[in-house]
Amino acid sequence: MMCTLLTTGDGVPGRIAPVLIQFFGATADEVDVCDAWDLDSRNWDASVSCEYTPLSGDLSWSLAISTAEDTPHLSEEGLALTVARSLGVIVVSSSEYPDISWIDRAATPAGEVGYISTTETEGDPPRWTVEISEIRIPAFPHAEVRHIPEIIKPLQLPTPLTDACIPKEHPQRGICYPLVNWERLTVRMATDWPPSSWYPASMYVEDLELRDQIADVIAQLPPEDRQPVGEALEKVDQAYRELTLDDGGENLTKAADMPIADRAWYWYRHPFNPPWDDAGR
């Protein structure tokens, strides 16, 4: 494992060793906690290494943790939660979005985990600011508390029905994106709207607009692909019916602030426990 955890709190470097010993099942001699710039005092034979540097702003410490190859592989999120609970601090770890560098995850001593938006300003020490947090964290009183829609679409969700007829390497895969997106919508519903159990009505409308395009997409496919894609669409449509209710479009009309008239059947249905209204969940 190699990861960097950022934390709040005083004296974290002096308190972190017992947590690492317990988490990795190591002995005291196998864990080395050292100032990142102090090369002379290092235990180079340690199986668990933690190099710390001070920060300023909303975060106090950077902990660069690495383990030997034969150390049991444990998750970064699990380590972040363990440190947060054990030391009573907020622990920030990397998210599953490497292409969105400003999105991280924050773990609290109570075991909550939420996405946050951070900025780093150069300095000595560097200054970190939490701009947005999906959950209210008292340690970040100036952070805007709201959902972060930018993390929704980049999350890759499985599309087994589409993959079975138009695999990812298929030359027609690109043109079939509306079907890929339609199946992803049903997967989102079935798995409680990852990653944050929330989905804006505007994105839902975009999904329905892409569903409107699928008939034209199928018409553009080579004859040998039309039937299997059409059969996949029927299965995804059935999944959508099973995950939604027909209310004549009333819920979506209010949520998206738009009239719904003379639309296809799927426009008049909404998900069980609509994900765009926290009060309704």
mmCIF file of C-alpha atoms in Angstrom:
data_model
loop_
_atom_site.group_PDB
_atom_site.id
_atom_site.type_symbol
_atom_site.label_atom_id
_atom_site.label_comp_id
_atom_site.label_asym_id
_atom_site.label_seq_id
_atom_site.Cartn_x
_atom_site.Cartn_y
_atom_site.Cartn_z
ATOM 1 C CA MET A 1 0.000 0.000 0.000
ATOM 2 C CA MET A 2 1.077 3.535 -0.753
ATOM 3 C CA CYS A 3 -1.254 6.376 0.173
ATOM 4 C CA THR A 4 -1.308 9.866 1.611
ATOM 5 C CA LEU A 5 -3.740 10.816 4.344
ATOM 6 C CA LEU A 6 -4.360 14.425 5.361
ATOM 7 C CA THR A 7 -5.672 15.054 8.874
ATOM 8 C CA THR A 8 -6.858 17.689 11.263
ATOM 9 C CA GLY A 9 -5.746 17.656 14.906
ATOM 10 C CA ASP A 10 -2.768 18.333 17.136
ATOM 11 C CA GLY A 11 0.123 15.939 17.681
ATOM 12 C CA VAL A 12 -1.028 13.350 15.164
ATOM 13 C CA PRO A 13 2.512 12.113 14.307
ATOM 14 C CA GLY A 14 3.114 11.307 17.962
ATOM 15 C CA ARG A 15 -0.130 9.332 18.221
ATOM 16 C CA ILE A 16 -0.293 7.485 14.916
ATOM 17 C CA ALA A 17 2.117 4.568 15.560
ATOM 18 C CA PRO A 18 -0.221 2.443 17.758
ATOM 19 C CA VAL A 19 -2.985 2.843 15.177
ATOM 20 C CA LEU A 20 -0.715 1.616 12.383
ATOM 21 C CA ILE A 21 0.528 -1.267 14.524
ATOM 22 C CA GLN A 22 -3.019 -2.471 15.149
ATOM 23 C CA PHE A 23 -4.323 -1.833 11.627
ATOM 24 C CA PHE A 24 -1.506 -3.662 9.852
ATOM 25 C CA GLY A 25 -0.949 -6.309 12.529
ATOM 26 C CA ALA A 26 2.663 -5.201 12.926
ATOM 27 C CA THR A 27 4.998 -4.901 15.887
ATOM 28 C CA ALA A 28 6.401 -1.639 17.232
ATOM 29 C CA ASP A 29 9.783 -2.371 15.627
ATOM 30 C CA GLU A 30 8.133 -2.810 12.225
ATOM 31 C CA VAL A 31 6.510 0.656 12.167
ATOM 32 C CA ASP A 32 8.527 3.797 11.471
ATOM 33 C CA VAL A 33 6.973 7.259 11.953
ATOM 34 C CA CYS A 34 9.372 9.980 10.895
ATOM 35 C CA ASP A 35 9.574 13.579 9.719
ATOM 36 C CA ALA A 36 9.647 13.445 5.916
ATOM 37 C CA TRP A 37 12.826 15.551 5.865
ATOM 38 C CA ASP A 38 14.670 13.596 8.565
ATOM 39 C CA LEU A 39 16.546 10.927 6.627
ATOM 40 C CA ASP A 40 19.060 10.169 9.371
ATOM 41 C CA SER A 41 16.549 8.863 11.920
ATOM 42 C CA ARG A 42 14.707 6.523 9.595
ATOM 43 C CA ASN A 43 14.211 2.809 10.164
ATOM 44 C CA TRP A 44 14.763 1.708 6.595
ATOM 45 C CA ASP A 45 13.912 -1.907 7.461
ATOM 46 C CA ALA A 46 10.412 -1.075 8.728
ATOM 47 C CA SER A 47 7.531 -2.866 7.017
ATOM 48 C CA VAL A 48 5.217 0.119 7.621
ATOM 49 C CA SER A 49 6.505 3.642 7.043
ATOM 50 C CA CYS A 50 4.735 6.921 7.815
ATOM 51 C CA GLU A 51 6.406 10.149 6.696
ATOM 52 C CA TYR A 52 4.720 13.240 8.097
ATOM 53 C CA THR A 53 4.816 16.895 7.099
ATOM 54 C CA PRO A 54 2.871 19.815 8.626
ATOM 55 C CA LEU A 55 0.109 21.634 6.782
ATOM 56 C CA SER A 56 -1.852 24.802 7.480
ATOM 57 C CA GLY A 57 -5.416 25.945 6.953
ATOM 58 C CA ASP A 58 -8.220 23.413 7.389
ATOM 59 C CA LEU A 59 -5.775 20.488 7.590
ATOM 60 C CA SER A 60 -2.826 20.007 9.921
ATOM 61 C CA TRP A 61 -0.809 17.006 8.741
ATOM 62 C CA SER A 62 0.129 15.031 5.674
ATOM 63 C CA LEU A 63 0.906 11.360 6.342
ATOM 64 C CA ALA A 64 2.597 9.468 3.505
ATOM 65 C CA ILE A 65 2.111 5.798 4.389
ATOM 66 C CA SER A 66 3.757 2.899 2.598
ATOM 67 C CA THR A 67 4.078 -0.777 3.361
ATOM 68 C CA ALA A 68 6.374 -3.612 2.313
ATOM 69 C CA GLU A 69 5.193 -5.928 -0.445
ATOM 70 C CA ASP A 70 4.488 -8.780 1.965
ATOM 71 C CA THR A 71 2.290 -6.610 4.210
ATOM 72 C CA PRO A 72 -1.410 -7.572 3.954
ATOM 73 C CA HIS A 73 -3.176 -5.343 1.419
ATOM 74 C CA LEU A 74 -5.811 -3.254 3.182
ATOM 75 C CA SER A 75 -7.962 -0.470 1.808
ATOM 76 C CA GLU A 76 -7.049 3.205 2.002
ATOM 77 C CA GLU A 77 -10.612 4.069 2.982
ATOM 78 C CA GLY A 78 -10.492 1.515 5.792
ATOM 79 C CA LEU A 79 -7.240 3.009 7.066
ATOM 80 C CA ALA A 80 -8.683 6.531 6.911
ATOM 81 C CA LEU A 81 -11.719 5.481 8.946
ATOM 82 C CA THR A 82 -9.547 3.679 11.496
ATOM 83 C CA VAL A 83 -7.282 6.705 12.001
ATOM 84 C CA ALA A 84 -10.286 9.035 12.256
ATOM 85 C CA ARG A 85 -11.990 6.906 14.901
ATOM 86 C CA SER A 86 -8.844 6.133 16.870
ATOM 87 C CA LEU A 87 -7.442 9.664 17.026
ATOM 88 C CA GLY A 88 -10.685 11.656 16.953
ATOM 89 C CA VAL A 89 -9.661 13.644 13.871
ATOM 90 C CA ILE A 90 -10.935 14.223 10.348
ATOM 91 C CA VAL A 91 -8.983 12.185 7.796
ATOM 92 C CA VAL A 92 -8.937 13.063 4.113
ATOM 93 C CA SER A 93 -8.043 10.361 1.594
ATOM 94 C CA SER A 94 -8.045 10.157 -2.188
ATOM 95 C CA SER A 95 -11.283 9.358 -3.988
ATOM 96 C CA GLU A 96 -11.912 6.908 -6.815
ATOM 97 C CA TYR A 97 -11.741 9.818 -9.262
ATOM 98 C CA PRO A 98 -8.077 10.196 -10.257
ATOM 99 C CA ASP A 99 -9.035 12.523 -13.114
ATOM 100 C CA ILE A 100 -10.793 14.931 -10.718
ATOM 101 C CA SER A 101 -7.864 15.926 -8.522
ATOM 102 C CA TRP A 102 -9.861 18.366 -6.401
ATOM 103 C CA ILE A 103 -12.262 15.684 -5.130
ATOM 104 C CA ASP A 104 -11.311 13.740 -1.984
ATOM 105 C CA ARG A 105 -13.097 11.778 0.736
ATOM 106 C CA ALA A 106 -13.320 12.868 4.358
ATOM 107 C CA ALA A 107 -13.787 10.355 7.169
ATOM 108 C CA THR A 108 -15.046 11.510 10.572
ATOM 109 C CA PRO A 109 -14.545 10.007 14.053
ATOM 110 C CA ALA A 110 -18.231 9.008 13.968
ATOM 111 C CA GLY A 111 -17.619 6.818 10.909
ATOM 112 C CA GLU A 112 -19.202 9.104 8.329
ATOM 113 C CA VAL A 113 -17.587 9.380 4.914
ATOM 114 C CA GLY A 114 -18.371 12.199 2.490
ATOM 115 C CA TYR A 115 -16.879 13.698 -0.635
ATOM 116 C CA ILE A 116 -15.180 17.067 -0.331
ATOM 117 C CA SER A 117 -13.680 19.614 -2.691
ATOM 118 C CA THR A 118 -10.251 20.893 -1.651
ATOM 119 C CA THR A 119 -7.748 23.469 -2.843
ATOM 120 C CA GLU A 120 -4.056 23.661 -2.021
ATOM 121 C CA THR A 121 -2.136 26.936 -1.886
ATOM 122 C CA GLU A 122 1.640 26.911 -2.040
ATOM 123 C CA GLY A 123 3.410 28.006 1.110
ATOM 124 C CA ASP A 124 5.602 26.822 3.948
ATOM 125 C CA PRO A 125 3.721 24.864 5.103
ATOM 126 C CA PRO A 126 1.192 24.395 2.265
ATOM 127 C CA ARG A 127 -2.299 25.708 3.023
ATOM 128 C CA TRP A 128 -5.292 23.447 2.433
ATOM 129 C CA THR A 129 -8.870 24.711 2.223
ATOM 130 C CA VAL A 130 -12.021 22.600 2.133
ATOM 131 C CA GLU A 131 -14.342 24.488 -0.212
ATOM 132 C CA ILE A 132 -17.298 22.083 -0.423
ATOM 133 C CA SER A 133 -18.388 19.140 1.704
ATOM 134 C CA GLU A 134 -21.267 16.760 1.037
ATOM 135 C CA ILE A 135 -21.717 16.254 4.782
ATOM 136 C CA ARG A 136 -21.603 18.872 7.523
ATOM 137 C CA ILE A 137 -18.239 18.669 9.312
ATOM 138 C CA PRO A 138 -17.731 21.127 12.196
ATOM 139 C CA ALA A 139 -13.962 21.103 11.604
ATOM 140 C CA PHE A 140 -14.611 22.821 8.259
ATOM 141 C CA PRO A 141 -17.026 25.603 9.291
ATOM 142 C CA HIS A 142 -16.457 27.686 6.157
ATOM 143 C CA ALA A 143 -17.059 24.851 3.687
ATOM 144 C CA GLU A 144 -20.207 25.028 1.572
ATOM 145 C CA VAL A 145 -22.376 22.018 2.415
ATOM 146 C CA ARG A 146 -23.957 20.646 -0.758
ATOM 147 C CA HIS A 147 -23.868 17.759 -3.178
ATOM 148 C CA ILE A 148 -21.134 17.601 -5.819
ATOM 149 C CA PRO A 149 -22.756 16.666 -9.159
ATOM 150 C CA GLU A 150 -19.404 16.442 -10.966
ATOM 151 C CA ILE A 151 -18.704 13.055 -9.361
ATOM 152 C CA ILE A 152 -21.838 11.322 -10.659
ATOM 153 C CA LYS A 153 -21.306 10.706 -14.369
ATOM 154 C CA PRO A 154 -17.586 9.770 -14.203
ATOM 155 C CA LEU A 155 -18.477 6.817 -11.965
ATOM 156 C CA GLN A 156 -18.312 3.789 -14.255
ATOM 157 C CA LEU A 157 -21.298 1.502 -13.695
ATOM 158 C CA PRO A 158 -21.740 -1.969 -15.206
ATOM 159 C CA THR A 159 -23.881 -2.411 -18.327
ATOM 160 C CA PRO A 160 -24.091 -6.194 -18.827
ATOM 161 C CA LEU A 161 -27.094 -6.154 -21.180
ATOM 162 C CA THR A 162 -25.506 -3.664 -23.560
ATOM 163 C CA ASP A 163 -22.097 -5.332 -23.285
ATOM 164 C CA ALA A 164 -23.597 -8.680 -24.316
ATOM 165 C CA CYS A 165 -24.733 -7.349 -27.707
ATOM 166 C CA ILE A 166 -22.353 -4.426 -28.272
ATOM 167 C CA PRO A 167 -19.088 -5.104 -26.384
ATOM 168 C CA LYS A 168 -16.826 -2.203 -25.510
ATOM 169 C CA GLU A 169 -14.494 -3.004 -28.403
ATOM 170 C CA HIS A 170 -17.379 -3.244 -30.923
ATOM 171 C CA PRO A 171 -17.144 -0.680 -33.775
ATOM 172 C CA GLN A 172 -20.725 0.436 -33.069
ATOM 173 C CA ARG A 173 -20.185 0.962 -29.340
ATOM 174 C CA GLY A 174 -19.836 4.740 -29.661
ATOM 175 C CA ILE A 175 -23.100 5.232 -31.494
ATOM 176 C CA CYS A 176 -24.857 3.095 -28.864
ATOM 177 C CA TYR A 177 -24.000 5.469 -26.020
ATOM 178 C CA PRO A 178 -27.696 6.364 -25.445
ATOM 179 C CA LEU A 179 -28.387 2.686 -24.672
ATOM 180 C CA VAL A 180 -25.296 2.460 -22.441
ATOM 181 C CA ASN A 181 -26.496 5.518 -20.548
ATOM 182 C CA TRP A 182 -30.040 4.148 -20.285
ATOM 183 C CA GLU A 183 -28.824 0.920 -18.722
ATOM 184 C CA ARG A 184 -26.574 2.862 -16.350
ATOM 185 C CA LEU A 185 -29.636 4.788 -15.181
ATOM 186 C CA THR A 186 -31.378 1.551 -14.187
ATOM 187 C CA VAL A 187 -28.221 0.404 -12.389
ATOM 188 C CA ARG A 188 -28.123 3.712 -10.507
ATOM 189 C CA MET A 189 -31.705 3.210 -9.373
ATOM 190 C CA ALA A 190 -31.126 -0.398 -8.322
ATOM 191 C CA THR A 191 -28.029 0.506 -6.265
ATOM 192 C CA ASP A 192 -29.445 3.594 -4.502
ATOM 193 C CA TRP A 193 -27.910 6.258 -6.715
ATOM 194 C CA PRO A 194 -24.154 5.999 -6.173
ATOM 195 C CA PRO A 195 -21.897 7.543 -5.168
ATOM 196 C CA SER A 196 -23.912 9.765 -2.786
ATOM 197 C CA SER A 197 -27.529 8.493 -2.910
ATOM 198 C CA TRP A 198 -28.488 11.637 -4.810
ATOM 199 C CA TYR A 199 -29.185 12.496 -8.435
ATOM 200 C CA PRO A 200 -30.295 15.886 -9.761
ATOM 201 C CA ALA A 201 -33.518 16.051 -11.751
ATOM 202 C CA SER A 202 -31.673 17.871 -14.544
ATOM 203 C CA MET A 203 -29.455 14.813 -15.107
ATOM 204 C CA TYR A 204 -32.496 12.564 -15.059
ATOM 205 C CA VAL A 205 -34.065 14.686 -17.793
ATOM 206 C CA GLU A 206 -30.856 14.368 -19.836
ATOM 207 C CA ASP A 207 -31.079 10.589 -19.445
ATOM 208 C CA LEU A 208 -34.644 10.561 -20.751
ATOM 209 C CA GLU A 209 -33.639 12.769 -23.675
ATOM 210 C CA LEU A 210 -30.939 10.249 -24.560
ATOM 211 C CA ARG A 211 -33.535 7.467 -24.321
ATOM 212 C CA ASP A 212 -35.534 9.385 -26.930
ATOM 213 C CA GLN A 213 -32.628 8.887 -29.354
ATOM 214 C CA ILE A 214 -32.344 5.109 -29.129
ATOM 215 C CA ALA A 215 -34.821 4.270 -31.897
ATOM 216 C CA ASP A 216 -32.810 6.406 -34.315
ATOM 217 C CA VAL A 217 -29.601 4.803 -33.073
ATOM 218 C CA ILE A 218 -30.921 1.306 -33.767
ATOM 219 C CA ALA A 219 -32.013 2.373 -37.250
ATOM 220 C CA GLN A 220 -28.429 3.426 -38.010
ATOM 221 C CA LEU A 221 -26.897 0.103 -36.973
ATOM 222 C CA PRO A 222 -25.907 -2.624 -39.437
ATOM 223 C CA PRO A 223 -28.765 -5.130 -39.916
ATOM 224 C CA GLU A 224 -27.000 -7.867 -37.920
ATOM 225 C CA ASP A 225 -26.812 -5.611 -34.834
ATOM 226 C CA ARG A 226 -30.341 -4.248 -34.811
ATOM 227 C CA GLN A 227 -32.139 -7.270 -33.359
ATOM 228 C CA PRO A 228 -29.780 -7.950 -30.428
ATOM 229 C CA VAL A 229 -29.656 -4.247 -29.546
ATOM 230 C CA GLY A 230 -33.444 -4.032 -29.760
ATOM 231 C CA GLU A 231 -33.764 -7.055 -27.451
ATOM 232 C CA ALA A 232 -31.341 -5.469 -24.984
ATOM 233 C CA LEU A 233 -33.409 -2.274 -25.052
ATOM 234 C CA GLU A 234 -36.562 -4.244 -24.212
ATOM 235 C CA LYS A 235 -34.839 -5.741 -21.164
ATOM 236 C CA VAL A 236 -33.548 -2.374 -19.967
ATOM 237 C CA ASP A 237 -36.985 -0.842 -20.487
ATOM 238 C CA GLN A 238 -38.479 -3.613 -18.364
ATOM 239 C CA ALA A 239 -35.936 -2.947 -15.619
ATOM 240 C CA TYR A 240 -36.870 0.742 -15.765
ATOM 241 C CA ARG A 241 -40.578 -0.095 -15.393
ATOM 242 C CA GLU A 242 -39.857 -2.279 -12.360
ATOM 243 C CA LEU A 243 -37.863 0.500 -10.678
ATOM 244 C CA THR A 244 -40.312 3.360 -11.286
ATOM 245 C CA LEU A 245 -43.895 4.469 -10.726
ATOM 246 C CA ASP A 246 -46.306 6.001 -13.238
ATOM 247 C CA ASP A 247 -47.693 9.261 -11.842
ATOM 248 C CA GLY A 248 -48.450 10.973 -15.125
ATOM 249 C CA GLY A 249 -45.181 12.908 -14.904
ATOM 250 C CA GLU A 250 -46.242 14.961 -11.867
ATOM 251 C CA ASN A 251 -43.120 14.354 -9.770
ATOM 252 C CA LEU A 252 -40.654 15.052 -12.557
ATOM 253 C CA THR A 253 -42.590 18.107 -13.709
ATOM 254 C CA LYS A 254 -42.149 19.674 -10.278
ATOM 255 C CA ALA A 255 -38.586 18.516 -9.724
ATOM 256 C CA ALA A 256 -37.298 19.655 -13.126
ATOM 257 C CA ASP A 257 -39.596 22.691 -13.331
ATOM 258 C CA MET A 258 -40.656 21.807 -16.848
ATOM 259 C CA PRO A 259 -43.874 20.735 -18.556
ATOM 260 C CA ILE A 260 -44.175 17.124 -19.667
ATOM 261 C CA ALA A 261 -46.641 16.618 -22.493
ATOM 262 C CA ASP A 262 -46.723 14.478 -25.621
ATOM 263 C CA ARG A 263 -43.714 12.509 -24.449
ATOM 264 C CA ALA A 264 -42.863 8.811 -24.529
ATOM 265 C CA TRP A 265 -44.134 6.546 -21.740
ATOM 266 C CA TYR A 266 -40.934 6.683 -19.653
ATOM 267 C CA TRP A 267 -41.282 10.445 -19.126
ATOM 268 C CA TYR A 268 -44.385 9.884 -17.020
ATOM 269 C CA ARG A 269 -42.668 7.619 -14.488
ATOM 270 C CA HIS A 270 -40.427 8.466 -11.563
ATOM 271 C CA PRO A 271 -38.101 6.365 -9.352
ATOM 272 C CA PHE A 272 -39.208 5.001 -6.028
ATOM 273 C CA ASN A 273 -37.951 7.535 -3.445
ATOM 274 C CA PRO A 274 -36.915 10.189 -5.986
ATOM 275 C CA PRO A 275 -33.207 10.942 -5.505
ATOM 276 C CA TRP A 276 -33.332 14.666 -6.230
ATOM 277 C CA ASP A 277 -35.245 15.670 -3.120
ATOM 278 C CA ASP A 278 -33.572 14.935 0.238
ATOM 279 C CA ALA A 279 -36.775 15.751 2.074
ATOM 280 C CA GLY A 280 -38.587 13.042 0.175
ATOM 281 C CA ARG A 281 -36.079 10.290 0.976
#
